[in-house]
XYZ file of C-alpha atoms in Angstrom:
339
model
C -57.668 -95.043 -145.934
C -57.350 -91.900 -148.049
C -57.483 -91.959 -151.815
C -53.838 -90.927 -151.926
C -52.809 -93.732 -149.599
C -54.845 -96.264 -151.622
C -53.051 -95.119 -154.723
C -49.651 -95.568 -153.072
C -50.565 -99.038 -151.790
C -51.854 -100.057 -155.222
C -48.666 -98.784 -156.797
C -46.465 -100.721 -154.377
C -48.538 -103.867 -154.959
C -48.245 -103.493 -158.709
C -44.511 -102.970 -158.434
C -44.172 -106.098 -156.290
C -46.209 -108.121 -158.778
C -44.130 -106.837 -161.637
C -40.978 -107.723 -159.742
C -42.201 -111.278 -159.085
C -43.263 -111.657 -162.712
C -39.882 -110.423 -163.826
C -38.126 -112.889 -161.557
C -40.302 -115.760 -162.814
C -39.698 -114.981 -166.463
C -35.996 -114.666 -165.771
C -36.082 -118.266 -164.585
C -36.864 -119.383 -168.161
C -33.993 -118.859 -170.554
C -33.656 -119.221 -174.312
C -32.752 -122.857 -174.840
C -32.277 -125.042 -177.871
C -32.909 -128.778 -177.563
C -32.736 -131.821 -179.813
C -35.506 -134.417 -179.467
C -34.558 -137.758 -180.990
C -37.003 -140.550 -181.742
C -36.828 -143.698 -183.854
C -40.130 -143.732 -185.723
C -41.801 -141.636 -188.403
C -43.174 -138.192 -187.615
C -46.581 -139.516 -188.712
C -46.564 -142.244 -186.069
C -48.489 -141.294 -182.897
C -45.164 -141.099 -181.048
C -43.956 -138.596 -183.643
C -47.192 -136.626 -183.355
C -46.871 -136.617 -179.562
C -43.286 -135.390 -179.837
C -44.497 -132.452 -181.918
C -47.257 -131.766 -179.372
C -44.644 -131.760 -176.602
C -42.525 -129.331 -178.627
C -45.464 -127.018 -179.301
C -46.661 -126.971 -175.681
C -43.178 -126.276 -174.314
C -42.741 -123.450 -176.784
C -46.113 -121.966 -175.880
C -45.462 -122.197 -172.134
C -42.149 -120.352 -172.492
C -43.225 -117.736 -174.995
C -40.994 -119.325 -177.608
C -37.894 -119.476 -175.428
C -37.731 -123.269 -175.606
C -36.778 -124.130 -179.155
C -36.979 -127.903 -179.523
C -36.223 -129.588 -182.827
C -37.578 -133.067 -183.463
C -35.423 -135.646 -185.249
C -37.612 -138.564 -186.420
C -36.686 -141.792 -188.226
C -33.616 -142.447 -186.044
C -31.736 -139.566 -187.672
C -29.682 -139.203 -184.495
C -29.430 -142.936 -183.875
C -31.681 -145.791 -182.855
C -33.248 -145.661 -179.402
C -30.302 -147.349 -177.684
C -27.873 -144.930 -179.313
C -30.110 -141.955 -178.537
C -30.334 -142.913 -174.866
C -26.547 -143.065 -174.766
C -26.380 -139.639 -176.426
C -28.787 -138.265 -173.835
C -26.699 -139.719 -171.013
C -23.693 -137.934 -172.476
C -25.564 -134.663 -172.888
C -25.298 -134.710 -176.679
C -29.078 -135.023 -177.111
C -31.376 -133.256 -174.667
C -34.548 -135.327 -175.174
C -35.378 -138.748 -176.514
C -38.047 -141.429 -176.347
C -37.314 -145.127 -175.921
C -39.514 -148.169 -175.718
C -39.507 -149.782 -172.281
C -37.954 -152.826 -173.958
C -34.983 -150.712 -175.054
C -34.868 -148.644 -171.867
C -34.700 -151.838 -169.821
C -30.987 -151.829 -170.663
C -30.781 -148.975 -168.154
C -33.655 -149.838 -165.783
C -33.985 -153.599 -165.777
C -37.327 -153.504 -163.920
C -38.947 -152.083 -167.061
C -38.761 -155.660 -168.285
C -42.074 -156.119 -166.478
C -43.727 -154.772 -169.642
C -41.950 -157.353 -171.810
C -43.501 -160.368 -170.112
C -45.549 -162.209 -172.749
C -49.328 -161.887 -172.833
C -49.357 -159.813 -169.636
C -51.994 -157.283 -170.720
C -55.413 -157.850 -172.250
C -56.338 -154.202 -172.871
C -54.867 -150.708 -173.183
C -56.771 -149.739 -170.029
C -54.764 -152.268 -168.027
C -51.478 -150.938 -169.373
C -52.499 -147.313 -168.751
C -53.353 -148.164 -165.135
C -49.877 -149.604 -164.553
C -47.873 -146.732 -166.106
C -50.102 -144.086 -164.499
C -49.923 -145.711 -161.068
C -47.251 -146.235 -158.397
C -45.389 -148.858 -160.454
C -44.947 -146.519 -163.417
C -43.873 -143.620 -161.197
C -41.238 -145.672 -159.344
C -39.793 -146.937 -162.620
C -39.469 -143.382 -163.975
C -37.624 -142.345 -160.811
C -35.000 -145.066 -161.355
C -33.603 -143.281 -164.401
C -31.983 -140.549 -162.282
C -29.169 -142.931 -161.301
C -28.528 -143.577 -165.012
C -27.904 -139.947 -166.015
C -31.432 -139.693 -167.381
C -34.711 -138.175 -166.215
C -37.977 -139.994 -166.859
C -40.704 -137.538 -167.745
C -43.775 -139.500 -168.877
C -45.014 -142.490 -170.861
C -46.355 -142.777 -174.375
C -46.649 -146.187 -176.010
C -46.342 -148.213 -179.186
C -49.485 -150.217 -178.437
C -49.904 -153.953 -178.661
C -47.300 -155.741 -180.736
C -48.406 -158.031 -183.551
C -46.603 -160.256 -186.041
C -46.263 -159.870 -189.806
C -44.440 -162.236 -192.157
C -44.020 -163.156 -195.806
C -44.530 -166.937 -195.473
C -48.025 -167.785 -194.184
C -50.756 -166.734 -191.749
C -50.142 -167.540 -188.095
C -53.250 -169.324 -186.886
C -51.813 -171.857 -184.443
C -48.722 -172.292 -182.294
C -46.978 -174.507 -184.866
C -47.141 -171.707 -187.472
C -44.280 -169.990 -185.637
C -41.968 -172.940 -186.229
C -38.738 -171.817 -187.900
C -39.965 -168.314 -188.823
C -37.061 -165.862 -188.833
C -38.550 -162.878 -187.025
C -36.931 -159.572 -186.202
C -37.454 -158.838 -182.522
C -36.348 -156.049 -180.236
C -32.837 -156.240 -178.832
C -34.144 -157.600 -175.558
C -33.627 -160.942 -173.795
C -37.257 -161.446 -172.823
C -38.422 -160.969 -176.430
C -35.815 -163.413 -177.655
C -36.824 -166.027 -175.085
C -40.527 -165.475 -175.801
C -40.207 -166.166 -179.508
C -37.923 -169.101 -178.939
C -40.611 -170.528 -176.662
C -43.151 -170.034 -179.454
C -40.887 -171.952 -181.846
C -39.675 -169.060 -183.986
C -36.101 -168.078 -184.812
C -35.821 -164.602 -183.227
C -33.217 -162.217 -184.660
C -32.611 -159.021 -182.639
C -32.048 -156.114 -185.015
C -32.078 -152.334 -184.554
C -35.322 -150.856 -185.872
C -33.723 -148.884 -188.750
C -32.273 -152.088 -190.227
C -35.573 -153.971 -190.263
C -37.058 -152.787 -193.574
C -33.964 -153.726 -195.572
C -33.746 -157.122 -193.875
C -37.409 -157.831 -194.718
C -37.059 -156.578 -198.289
C -33.997 -158.720 -198.948
C -35.671 -161.780 -197.365
C -32.862 -162.052 -194.838
C -35.718 -162.393 -192.329
C -39.274 -163.651 -192.814
C -41.121 -161.208 -190.616
C -41.182 -158.838 -187.689
C -43.218 -157.952 -184.628
C -44.452 -154.440 -183.958
C -47.690 -152.546 -183.483
C -50.089 -152.124 -186.379
C -49.320 -148.410 -186.444
C -45.554 -148.965 -186.567
C -46.061 -151.570 -189.280
C -47.914 -148.970 -191.339
C -45.655 -145.982 -190.659
C -42.603 -148.174 -191.404
C -44.022 -149.236 -194.776
C -43.850 -152.961 -193.984
C -47.142 -153.462 -195.848
C -45.129 -152.916 -199.036
C -43.017 -156.038 -198.419
C -45.050 -158.232 -196.042
C -48.139 -160.271 -196.926
C -49.522 -161.734 -193.692
C -50.562 -159.784 -190.607
C -51.626 -161.575 -187.416
C -53.136 -160.056 -184.297
C -51.060 -161.774 -181.611
C -51.072 -159.032 -178.925
C -48.115 -160.784 -177.307
C -46.802 -157.599 -175.638
C -48.058 -154.093 -174.923
C -45.099 -151.748 -175.316
C -44.943 -148.429 -173.435
C -42.357 -145.809 -174.341
C -40.534 -143.512 -171.941
C -39.859 -139.846 -172.686
C -36.401 -139.093 -171.300
C -34.317 -135.983 -170.683
C -30.551 -135.842 -170.372
C -29.741 -135.440 -166.679
C -26.678 -133.372 -167.556
C -28.956 -130.971 -169.359
C -31.731 -131.242 -166.767
C -29.468 -130.261 -163.883
C -28.683 -126.966 -165.638
C -32.352 -126.038 -165.781
C -34.139 -123.913 -163.215
C -36.992 -125.509 -161.253
C -39.424 -123.508 -163.377
C -37.892 -124.798 -166.591
C -38.019 -128.368 -165.307
C -41.689 -127.888 -164.469
C -42.353 -126.680 -168.016
C -40.914 -129.889 -169.468
C -42.762 -132.126 -166.999
C -46.065 -130.333 -167.619
C -45.526 -130.399 -171.387
C -44.976 -134.131 -171.201
C -48.111 -134.632 -169.120
C -50.194 -132.663 -171.628
C -48.716 -134.659 -174.503
C -49.863 -137.929 -172.857
C -53.511 -136.875 -173.010
C -53.119 -135.855 -176.644
C -51.174 -139.005 -177.496
C -53.809 -141.366 -176.150
C -56.620 -139.603 -177.988
C -54.766 -139.668 -181.299
C -53.172 -143.106 -181.082
C -56.292 -144.929 -179.961
C -58.310 -143.380 -182.801
C -55.628 -144.209 -185.378
C -55.486 -147.765 -184.028
C -59.165 -148.235 -184.891
C -58.571 -147.506 -188.583
C -55.133 -148.942 -189.270
C -56.026 -152.594 -189.911
C -58.409 -151.600 -192.701
C -55.673 -149.418 -194.173
C -53.171 -152.266 -194.060
C -55.682 -154.623 -195.677
C -56.356 -152.041 -198.368
C -52.610 -152.011 -199.016
C -52.717 -155.742 -199.707
C -52.017 -157.433 -196.395
C -54.043 -160.466 -195.300
C -55.184 -160.034 -191.704
C -56.209 -162.719 -189.236
C -56.942 -163.093 -185.547
C -56.127 -166.128 -183.412
C -58.829 -168.326 -181.939
C -58.971 -168.247 -178.105
C -57.974 -171.923 -177.765
C -54.835 -171.336 -179.834
C -54.043 -168.127 -177.938
C -54.250 -170.159 -174.717
C -51.674 -172.594 -176.151
C -49.329 -169.686 -176.891
C -49.781 -168.320 -173.399
C -48.978 -171.719 -171.953
C -45.922 -172.120 -174.187
C -44.462 -168.851 -172.914
C -45.398 -169.234 -169.221
C -41.879 -170.452 -168.470
C -40.501 -167.095 -169.723
C -42.530 -165.174 -167.159
C -41.446 -167.560 -164.433
C -37.781 -167.254 -165.471
C -37.737 -163.464 -165.226
C -40.008 -163.001 -162.205
C -37.164 -163.348 -159.707
C -34.845 -161.095 -161.739
C -37.451 -158.338 -162.071
C -38.600 -158.714 -158.467
C -41.483 -160.863 -157.333
C -43.026 -157.903 -155.466
C -42.966 -155.777 -158.622
C -44.574 -158.526 -160.684
C -47.220 -159.162 -158.046
C -48.046 -155.443 -157.688
C -48.345 -155.129 -161.462
C -50.636 -158.148 -161.655
C -52.754 -156.755 -158.817
C -53.154 -153.439 -160.672
C -54.188 -155.289 -163.811
C -56.684 -157.397 -161.877
C -58.348 -154.286 -160.422
C -59.023 -153.040 -163.935
C -60.368 -156.424 -165.028
C -62.675 -156.528 -162.041
C -64.264 -153.248 -163.157
C -64.808 -154.352 -166.746
């Protein structure tokens, strides 16, 4: 091939590449999005939301302009999911306990004392069970993108340490607005009161309720250490959170734009787990330094609590689907067998 011909071929190839690049970039438009979440921007979920925002902006050369709205500024997680379904909010994150109002099978994560470790929970959300549950949102005018989490839930209260099953008796505890949570704490002997997250601090401060159940990190970022004395490691539930997009918004996106959001979510998961697990290691000491009294539960007493709530798991197994429960338990057992 002559030098002249090589030059022509190279020029045509370059033009074709430029054309393809131009078409690809044209598939990503300038878009503004609102990202609503219930917790503080300093909580790992808030940090992950910012990571998601930054990655999406970087991948689109700044075309995706996503604004985060922490502290339930745009509504609690139930309200934000509704806003996303209506196309008012483009992105939100909801705990699986809250999102179960749309996808009932997410209640699998609410079953008491199901998980023993974060590795077990990660295996379930990363595996076939987690993927199928994300796919179910499409029929609810939502798109499931990925999972973060709020970690293991623990109990704080202003009355006394919880060392044995009987210490739950009569405690007025704020719980998530979720039937399984309500039944679990009734089975433990407490008086569960379902309240939206933003109302919890005031209810604790005014002594309308005695305590609450949330992760150590949410306890800290919510400032509950200012108004609660006793902190108990119950680990009664591990709570994932689902990052959701409005389907009305999603369906207007090009395939390339959809891929950007999915990939940004995937990258944020890796970041989230690194940050949250490290913060989890330090938070109990920080809460103790703030004046809380921390205690763990002896294995024999934990076994009594598991036994007291076994009827709750049995009650919801049929509703959630016995096959789903069995597959989840099998995934958990595989992890335990490796440990």
